[in-house]
mmCIF file of N, CA and C in Angstrom:
data_model
loop_
_atom_site.group_PDB
_atom_site.id
_atom_site.type_symbol
_atom_site.label_atom_id
_atom_site.label_comp_id
_atom_site.label_asym_id
_atom_site.label_seq_id
_atom_site.Cartn_x
_atom_site.Cartn_y
_atom_site.Cartn_z
ATOM 1 N N MET A 1 0.607 -2.560 9.183
ATOM 2 C CA MET A 1 0.226 -3.015 7.727
ATOM 3 C C MET A 1 0.085 -1.266 7.294
ATOM 4 N N TYR A 2 0.813 -0.929 6.254
ATOM 5 C CA TYR A 2 -0.147 -0.121 5.650
ATOM 6 C C TYR A 2 -0.309 0.349 3.564
ATOM 7 N N PHE A 3 -1.664 0.018 3.301
ATOM 8 C CA PHE A 3 -1.626 -0.441 2.133
ATOM 9 C C PHE A 3 -2.052 1.192 1.432
ATOM 10 N N PHE A 4 -1.243 1.068 0.222
ATOM 11 C CA PHE A 4 -1.041 2.732 -0.527
ATOM 12 C C PHE A 4 -1.028 1.932 -1.795
ATOM 13 N N ASN A 5 -2.274 3.530 -2.237
ATOM 14 C CA ASN A 5 -2.459 3.135 -4.520
ATOM 15 C C ASN A 5 -1.847 3.839 -4.807
ATOM 16 N N SER A 6 -1.509 2.709 -5.885
ATOM 17 C CA SER A 6 -0.182 4.325 -6.533
ATOM 18 C C SER A 6 -0.953 3.735 -7.835
ATOM 19 N N ARG A 7 -1.184 4.559 -8.083
ATOM 20 C CA ARG A 7 -1.561 5.206 -9.719
ATOM 21 C C ARG A 7 -0.771 5.247 -10.582
ATOM 22 N N SER A 8 0.104 5.732 -10.196
ATOM 23 C CA SER A 8 1.068 5.168 -11.178
ATOM 24 C C SER A 8 3.132 5.799 -11.306
ATOM 25 N N ARG A 9 2.921 4.273 -12.418
ATOM 26 C CA ARG A 9 4.712 4.805 -11.879
ATOM 27 C C ARG A 9 4.884 5.789 -12.261
ATOM 28 N N ILE A 10 4.799 7.416 -12.617
ATOM 29 C CA ILE A 10 5.629 8.761 -12.504
ATOM 30 C C ILE A 10 5.901 8.864 -11.178
ATOM 31 N N ASN A 11 5.368 8.118 -10.282
ATOM 32 C CA ASN A 11 5.661 8.376 -8.733
ATOM 33 C C ASN A 11 6.374 8.273 -8.377
ATOM 34 N N TYR A 12 6.712 6.805 -9.058
ATOM 35 C CA TYR A 12 8.534 6.790 -7.783
ATOM 36 C C TYR A 12 9.115 7.495 -6.919
ATOM 37 N N ASP A 13 8.873 8.368 -7.014
ATOM 38 C CA ASP A 13 10.356 9.476 -6.505
ATOM 39 C C ASP A 13 9.307 9.421 -5.486
ATOM 40 N N ARG A 14 8.149 9.401 -5.151
ATOM 41 C CA ARG A 14 7.794 9.823 -4.179
ATOM 42 C C ARG A 14 7.531 8.547 -3.248
ATOM 43 N N ARG A 15 7.492 7.473 -3.223
ATOM 44 C CA ARG A 15 7.747 5.922 -3.076
ATOM 45 C C ARG A 15 8.565 6.136 -2.535
ATOM 46 N N GLU A 16 10.504 6.254 -3.420
ATOM 47 C CA GLU A 16 11.249 6.159 -2.937
ATOM 48 C C GLU A 16 11.152 7.303 -1.903
ATOM 49 N N ALA A 17 10.735 8.251 -1.431
ATOM 50 C CA ALA A 17 11.065 9.200 -0.685
ATOM 51 C C ALA A 17 9.924 8.500 0.958
ATOM 52 N N GLN A 18 9.023 7.978 0.369
ATOM 53 C CA GLN A 18 8.488 7.191 1.546
ATOM 54 C C GLN A 18 9.671 5.428 2.076
ATOM 55 N N ARG A 19 10.178 5.512 1.223
ATOM 56 C CA ARG A 19 10.641 3.845 1.908
ATOM 57 C C ARG A 19 11.885 4.303 2.725
ATOM 58 N N GLU A 20 12.140 5.495 2.480
ATOM 59 C CA GLU A 20 13.662 6.217 2.995
ATOM 60 C C GLU A 20 13.459 6.682 3.905
ATOM 61 N N THR A 21 12.130 7.536 4.398
ATOM 62 C CA THR A 21 12.215 8.474 5.477
ATOM 63 C C THR A 21 11.581 7.852 6.718
ATOM 64 N N TRP A 22 10.307 7.945 6.444
ATOM 65 C CA TRP A 22 8.919 7.330 8.025
ATOM 66 C C TRP A 22 8.551 6.388 7.734
ATOM 67 N N LEU A 23 8.696 5.460 6.294
ATOM 68 C CA LEU A 23 8.437 3.597 6.172
ATOM 69 C C LEU A 23 9.972 3.297 7.028
ATOM 70 N N ALA A 24 11.265 3.558 6.709
ATOM 71 C CA ALA A 24 12.451 2.954 7.444
ATOM 72 C C ALA A 24 12.403 2.825 8.456
ATOM 73 N N SER A 25 11.481 4.631 9.788
ATOM 74 C CA SER A 25 11.888 4.306 10.710
ATOM 75 C C SER A 25 11.210 3.487 10.770
ATOM 76 N N SER A 26 9.845 2.925 11.047
ATOM 77 C CA SER A 26 8.447 2.731 11.753
ATOM 78 C C SER A 26 9.061 0.814 11.857
ATOM 79 N N LYS A 27 8.000 0.722 12.526
ATOM 80 C CA LYS A 27 7.464 -0.780 12.773
ATOM 81 C C LYS A 27 5.965 -1.032 11.932
ATOM 82 N N ILE A 28 5.894 -0.092 10.749
ATOM 83 C CA ILE A 28 5.133 -0.533 9.668
ATOM 84 C C ILE A 28 5.195 -1.353 8.803
ATOM 85 N N GLU A 29 4.479 -2.095 7.985
ATOM 86 C CA GLU A 29 5.088 -3.401 7.067
ATOM 87 C C GLU A 29 3.658 -2.751 6.088
ATOM 88 N N HIS A 30 4.573 -2.504 5.169
ATOM 89 C CA HIS A 30 3.795 -1.688 3.632
ATOM 90 C C HIS A 30 3.229 -2.492 2.467
ATOM 91 N N LYS A 31 2.788 -2.664 1.723
ATOM 92 C CA LYS A 31 2.417 -2.971 0.416
ATOM 93 C C LYS A 31 1.800 -2.128 -0.583
ATOM 94 N N TYR A 32 2.727 -1.762 -1.605
ATOM 95 C CA TYR A 32 1.889 -0.823 -2.966
ATOM 96 C C TYR A 32 1.143 -1.497 -3.493
ATOM 97 N N LEU A 33 -0.613 -1.066 -3.963
ATOM 98 C CA LEU A 33 -0.948 -1.529 -4.937
ATOM 99 C C LEU A 33 -1.606 -0.816 -6.058
ATOM 100 N N ILE A 34 -0.681 -2.176 -6.651
ATOM 101 C CA ILE A 34 -1.299 -1.606 -8.468
ATOM 102 C C ILE A 34 -2.652 -2.235 -9.157
ATOM 103 N N ASP A 35 -3.060 -2.093 -10.296
ATOM 104 C CA ASP A 35 -3.402 -2.059 -10.873
ATOM 105 C C ASP A 35 -3.132 -3.701 -11.795
ATOM 106 N N GLU A 36 -2.193 -3.278 -12.304
ATOM 107 C CA GLU A 36 -2.250 -4.949 -12.738
ATOM 108 C C GLU A 36 0.000 -4.255 -13.510
ATOM 109 N N TRP A 37 0.257 -5.726 -13.424
ATOM 110 C CA TRP A 37 1.714 -5.370 -13.540
ATOM 111 C C TRP A 37 2.259 -5.477 -15.014
ATOM 112 N N THR A 38 3.275 -4.306 -15.031
ATOM 113 C CA THR A 38 4.195 -3.734 -15.937
ATOM 114 C C THR A 38 5.765 -4.147 -16.044
ATOM 115 N N PRO A 39 6.054 -3.910 -17.296
ATOM 116 C CA PRO A 39 8.343 -4.831 -17.018
ATOM 117 C C PRO A 39 8.291 -3.323 -16.399
ATOM 118 N N GLU A 40 7.515 -2.320 -15.727
ATOM 119 C CA GLU A 40 8.598 -1.388 -15.239
ATOM 120 C C GLU A 40 7.730 -1.871 -13.967
ATOM 121 N N TRP A 41 6.479 -1.779 -13.992
ATOM 122 C CA TRP A 41 6.604 -2.288 -11.770
ATOM 123 C C TRP A 41 7.071 -4.035 -11.576
ATOM 124 N N MET A 42 7.250 -4.468 -11.931
ATOM 125 C CA MET A 42 7.801 -6.169 -11.567
ATOM 126 C C MET A 42 9.818 -5.691 -11.796
ATOM 127 N N ALA A 43 10.176 -4.908 -12.237
ATOM 128 C CA ALA A 43 11.206 -4.230 -12.093
ATOM 129 C C ALA A 43 11.684 -3.688 -10.962
ATOM 130 N N GLU A 44 10.765 -2.763 -10.369
ATOM 131 C CA GLU A 44 11.115 -2.047 -9.336
ATOM 132 C C GLU A 44 10.114 -2.937 -8.125
ATOM 133 N N ASN A 45 9.515 -3.900 -8.680
ATOM 134 C CA ASN A 45 9.088 -4.608 -7.243
ATOM 135 C C ASN A 45 10.536 -5.577 -6.787
ATOM 136 N N GLU A 46 11.108 -5.864 -7.918
ATOM 137 C CA GLU A 46 12.682 -7.044 -7.910
ATOM 138 C C GLU A 46 13.586 -6.558 -6.952
ATOM 139 N N ILE A 47 13.871 -5.206 -7.059
ATOM 140 C CA ILE A 47 14.416 -4.319 -6.222
ATOM 141 C C ILE A 47 14.427 -4.046 -4.810
ATOM 142 N N PHE A 48 12.943 -4.274 -4.648
ATOM 143 C CA PHE A 48 11.785 -3.352 -3.115
ATOM 144 C C PHE A 48 11.514 -4.622 -2.873
ATOM 145 N N GLY A 49 10.392 -5.430 -3.478
ATOM 146 C CA GLY A 49 9.215 -6.587 -2.895
ATOM 147 C C GLY A 49 7.959 -6.182 -2.451
ATOM 148 N N ASP A 50 7.790 -4.100 -2.504
ATOM 149 C CA ASP A 50 6.294 -4.268 -1.808
ATOM 150 C C ASP A 50 5.623 -4.026 -2.816
ATOM 151 N N ILE A 51 5.462 -4.308 -3.317
ATOM 152 C CA ILE A 51 4.601 -4.292 -5.032
ATOM 153 C C ILE A 51 3.675 -5.239 -4.895
ATOM 154 N N VAL A 52 2.301 -4.945 -4.693
ATOM 155 C CA VAL A 52 1.011 -6.374 -4.820
ATOM 156 C C VAL A 52 0.730 -5.917 -6.214
ATOM 157 N N SER A 53 0.094 -6.735 -7.056
ATOM 158 C CA SER A 53 -1.077 -6.574 -8.242
ATOM 159 C C SER A 53 -2.131 -6.988 -7.560
ATOM 160 N N ILE A 54 -4.085 -6.568 -7.350
ATOM 161 C CA ILE A 54 -4.208 -6.498 -8.151
ATOM 162 C C ILE A 54 -5.750 -7.216 -8.297
ATOM 163 N N ASN A 55 -4.937 -6.626 -9.354
ATOM 164 C CA ASN A 55 -5.294 -7.559 -11.074
ATOM 165 C C ASN A 55 -7.134 -7.325 -11.452
ATOM 166 N N ALA A 56 -6.855 -5.952 -11.437
ATOM 167 C CA ALA A 56 -8.296 -5.478 -11.442
ATOM 168 C C ALA A 56 -8.593 -5.141 -12.850
ATOM 169 N N SER A 57 -9.730 -6.031 -12.892
ATOM 170 C CA SER A 57 -10.472 -5.784 -14.574
ATOM 171 C C SER A 57 -10.291 -4.425 -15.297
ATOM 172 N N PHE A 58 -9.715 -3.145 -14.536
ATOM 173 C CA PHE A 58 -9.787 -1.796 -15.128
ATOM 174 C C PHE A 58 -8.563 -1.164 -14.501
ATOM 175 N N SER A 59 -8.199 -0.419 -15.179
ATOM 176 C CA SER A 59 -7.153 0.042 -15.009
ATOM 177 C C SER A 59 -6.909 1.962 -15.239
ATOM 178 N N GLY A 60 -6.104 2.695 -14.599
ATOM 179 C CA GLY A 60 -6.283 3.715 -14.838
ATOM 180 C C GLY A 60 -7.120 4.268 -13.373
ATOM 181 N N TYR A 61 -6.705 5.786 -13.626
ATOM 182 C CA TYR A 61 -7.064 6.295 -12.126
ATOM 183 C C TYR A 61 -8.415 6.586 -12.315
ATOM 184 N N SER A 62 -9.400 6.814 -10.912
ATOM 185 C CA SER A 62 -10.748 7.109 -10.852
ATOM 186 C C SER A 62 -11.425 5.972 -11.756
ATOM 187 N N LYS A 63 -10.732 4.581 -11.890
ATOM 188 C CA LYS A 63 -12.089 3.157 -12.374
ATOM 189 C C LYS A 63 -12.515 2.196 -11.844
ATOM 190 N N ALA A 64 -13.570 2.289 -11.413
ATOM 191 C CA ALA A 64 -13.976 0.619 -10.899
ATOM 192 C C ALA A 64 -13.354 0.821 -9.599
ATOM 193 N N PHE A 65 -13.901 1.308 -8.999
ATOM 194 C CA PHE A 65 -13.274 1.994 -7.289
ATOM 195 C C PHE A 65 -13.938 0.956 -6.603
ATOM 196 N N GLY A 66 -15.098 0.466 -6.400
ATOM 197 C CA GLY A 66 -16.114 -0.758 -6.027
ATOM 198 C C GLY A 66 -15.144 -2.063 -5.727
ATOM 199 N N GLU A 67 -14.735 -2.197 -7.289
ATOM 200 C CA GLU A 67 -14.055 -3.461 -7.667
ATOM 201 C C GLU A 67 -12.713 -3.778 -7.345
ATOM 202 N N LYS A 68 -11.651 -2.628 -7.084
ATOM 203 C CA LYS A 68 -10.726 -2.419 -6.638
ATOM 204 C C LYS A 68 -10.534 -2.133 -5.421
ATOM 205 N N LEU A 69 -11.579 -2.243 -4.241
ATOM 206 C CA LEU A 69 -11.191 -1.763 -3.502
ATOM 207 C C LEU A 69 -11.836 -3.418 -2.506
ATOM 208 N N TYR A 70 -12.128 -4.329 -3.528
ATOM 209 C CA TYR A 70 -12.713 -5.643 -3.080
ATOM 210 C C TYR A 70 -11.198 -6.677 -2.972
ATOM 211 N N HIS A 71 -11.031 -6.335 -4.619
ATOM 212 C CA HIS A 71 -10.126 -7.062 -4.075
ATOM 213 C C HIS A 71 -8.921 -7.120 -3.461
ATOM 214 N N TRP A 72 -8.017 -5.182 -3.096
ATOM 215 C CA TRP A 72 -8.097 -4.677 -2.206
ATOM 216 C C TRP A 72 -7.768 -5.422 -0.580
ATOM 217 N N PHE A 73 -9.403 -5.419 -0.391
ATOM 218 C CA PHE A 73 -9.377 -5.839 1.296
ATOM 219 C C PHE A 73 -9.326 -7.729 1.313
ATOM 220 N N LYS A 74 -9.812 -8.359 -0.376
ATOM 221 C CA LYS A 74 -9.512 -9.888 -0.110
ATOM 222 C C LYS A 74 -7.439 -9.588 0.238
ATOM 223 N N TYR A 75 -7.402 -9.220 -0.883
ATOM 224 C CA TYR A 75 -5.703 -9.210 -0.561
ATOM 225 C C TYR A 75 -4.876 -9.708 0.619
ATOM 226 N N VAL A 76 -5.982 -8.163 1.835
ATOM 227 C CA VAL A 76 -5.357 -8.881 3.358
ATOM 228 C C VAL A 76 -5.991 -9.450 4.494
ATOM 229 N N SER A 77 -7.472 -9.469 4.498
ATOM 230 C CA SER A 77 -7.750 -10.441 4.659
ATOM 231 C C SER A 77 -7.465 -12.199 4.354
ATOM 232 N N ASP A 78 -6.863 -12.229 2.913
ATOM 233 C CA ASP A 78 -6.012 -13.330 2.418
ATOM 234 C C ASP A 78 -4.997 -14.066 2.984
ATOM 235 N N ASN A 79 -3.853 -12.470 2.770
ATOM 236 C CA ASN A 79 -2.193 -12.622 3.392
ATOM 237 C C ASN A 79 -1.924 -12.257 4.824
ATOM 238 N N TYR A 80 -3.674 -11.602 6.036
ATOM 239 C CA TYR A 80 -2.433 -10.865 6.614
ATOM 240 C C TYR A 80 -4.589 -11.588 7.541
ATOM 241 N N PRO A 81 -4.639 -12.538 8.436
ATOM 242 C CA PRO A 81 -5.488 -12.626 8.334
ATOM 243 C C PRO A 81 -5.035 -12.342 10.213
ATOM 244 N N GLU A 82 -4.235 -12.312 10.843
ATOM 245 C CA GLU A 82 -4.521 -11.363 12.069
ATOM 246 C C GLU A 82 -4.268 -10.490 12.309
ATOM 247 N N GLY A 83 -4.117 -10.006 11.036
ATOM 248 C CA GLY A 83 -3.940 -8.118 11.098
ATOM 249 C C GLY A 83 -5.427 -7.371 12.466
ATOM 250 N N THR A 84 -5.020 -6.338 12.698
ATOM 251 C CA THR A 84 -5.621 -5.419 13.459
ATOM 252 C C THR A 84 -5.526 -3.957 12.921
ATOM 253 N N ILE A 85 -4.777 -3.608 12.477
ATOM 254 C CA ILE A 85 -4.947 -2.545 12.204
ATOM 255 C C ILE A 85 -4.333 -2.365 10.347
ATOM 256 N N VAL A 86 -5.863 -1.559 9.293
ATOM 257 C CA VAL A 86 -4.915 -1.560 8.215
ATOM 258 C C VAL A 86 -5.347 0.198 7.686
ATOM 259 N N GLY A 87 -4.349 0.653 6.603
ATOM 260 C CA GLY A 87 -4.407 1.476 6.413
ATOM 261 C C GLY A 87 -4.459 1.796 5.312
ATOM 262 N N LYS A 88 -5.100 2.503 4.438
ATOM 263 C CA LYS A 88 -4.801 2.910 2.541
ATOM 264 C C LYS A 88 -3.920 4.378 2.574
ATOM 265 N N THR A 89 -3.604 4.921 2.004
ATOM 266 C CA THR A 89 -4.095 5.675 1.317
ATOM 267 C C THR A 89 -3.679 5.850 -0.090
ATOM 268 N N ASP A 90 -3.264 7.036 -0.410
ATOM 269 C CA ASP A 90 -1.969 7.005 -1.905
ATOM 270 C C ASP A 90 -0.985 7.322 -1.614
ATOM 271 N N ASP A 91 -0.402 6.947 -2.408
ATOM 272 C CA ASP A 91 1.384 6.372 -2.376
ATOM 273 C C ASP A 91 1.745 8.303 -2.804
ATOM 274 N N ASP A 92 0.877 9.460 -2.431
ATOM 275 C CA ASP A 92 1.965 10.559 -2.267
ATOM 276 C C ASP A 92 1.118 10.815 -0.867
ATOM 277 N N PHE A 93 1.215 10.622 0.104
ATOM 278 C CA PHE A 93 1.004 10.855 0.641
ATOM 279 C C PHE A 93 2.017 10.000 2.090
ATOM 280 N N TYR A 94 2.467 11.163 3.413
ATOM 281 C CA TYR A 94 3.885 11.286 3.978
ATOM 282 C C TYR A 94 3.303 11.569 5.698
ATOM 283 N N GLY A 95 3.924 10.316 5.814
ATOM 284 C CA GLY A 95 2.496 10.026 7.050
ATOM 285 C C GLY A 95 4.038 10.301 8.236
ATOM 286 N N CYS A 96 3.502 10.535 9.568
ATOM 287 C CA CYS A 96 4.155 10.140 11.060
ATOM 288 C C CYS A 96 4.411 9.263 11.849
ATOM 289 N N ALA A 97 5.667 9.318 11.330
ATOM 290 C CA ALA A 97 6.094 7.275 11.938
ATOM 291 C C ALA A 97 5.638 7.295 13.566
ATOM 292 N N ASN A 98 6.690 8.357 13.805
ATOM 293 C CA ASN A 98 6.778 8.196 15.229
ATOM 294 C C ASN A 98 5.385 8.414 15.962
ATOM 295 N N LEU A 99 3.693 8.875 15.508
ATOM 296 C CA LEU A 99 2.411 9.104 16.263
ATOM 297 C C LEU A 99 1.852 8.347 16.209
ATOM 298 N N TYR A 100 2.183 7.259 15.211
ATOM 299 C CA TYR A 100 2.076 6.219 14.516
ATOM 300 C C TYR A 100 2.277 4.810 15.729
ATOM 301 N N ASP A 101 3.854 5.246 15.842
ATOM 302 C CA ASP A 101 4.324 3.901 16.665
ATOM 303 C C ASP A 101 3.909 4.163 18.314
ATOM 304 N N THR A 102 3.795 5.758 18.631
ATOM 305 C CA THR A 102 2.903 5.824 19.748
ATOM 306 C C THR A 102 1.622 5.480 20.284
ATOM 307 N N GLY A 103 1.058 5.976 19.229
ATOM 308 C CA GLY A 103 -0.226 4.976 19.412
ATOM 309 C C GLY A 103 -0.861 3.543 19.265
ATOM 310 N N MET A 104 0.159 3.383 18.453
ATOM 311 C CA MET A 104 0.020 1.180 18.004
ATOM 312 C C MET A 104 0.444 0.866 20.031
ATOM 313 N N GLY A 105 1.109 1.499 20.803
ATOM 314 C CA GLY A 105 1.520 1.500 21.547
ATOM 315 C C GLY A 105 0.350 1.030 22.893
ATOM 316 N N THR A 106 -0.745 1.731 22.431
ATOM 317 C CA THR A 106 -1.728 2.547 23.457
ATOM 318 C C THR A 106 -3.105 1.562 22.863
ATOM 319 N N PHE A 107 -2.851 0.618 22.038
ATOM 320 C CA PHE A 107 -4.242 0.346 21.559
ATOM 321 C C PHE A 107 -4.484 -0.492 21.709
ATOM 322 N N THR A 108 -5.927 -1.464 22.032
ATOM 323 C CA THR A 108 -6.453 -2.404 22.636
ATOM 324 C C THR A 108 -7.717 -2.793 21.907
ATOM 325 N N HIS A 109 -7.437 -3.956 21.317
ATOM 326 C CA HIS A 109 -8.461 -3.977 20.603
ATOM 327 C C HIS A 109 -9.465 -4.651 21.122
ATOM 328 N N LYS A 110 -10.919 -4.265 20.785
ATOM 329 C CA LYS A 110 -12.232 -4.435 21.313
ATOM 330 C C LYS A 110 -12.534 -5.461 21.375
ATOM 331 N N TYR A 111 -12.319 -6.491 20.590
ATOM 332 C CA TYR A 111 -13.195 -7.790 19.601
ATOM 333 C C TYR A 111 -12.101 -8.786 20.668
#
């Protein structure tokens, strides 16, 4: 499971590049987290189904990191209670799916 912090609708091309490349070729389940729904976000989610609103009381760049992080962790724990690894990054991140998949093959839970 991997979560991306999507700060802006204008980063659509970055999210689309992720969806078409390393996310498509990997076992990583992903969601893009947004502060609040807008008509544009809803339209994108109707196409891809991978956007989640954390319903933060603050919206925008560099606002209320603590509150947003709390809502993010709450969403993860409520929706993926059996998850073993969760990552979080921005939507301008480009990952190497092969390294992730290889690493996950050797991961053992310590608890």
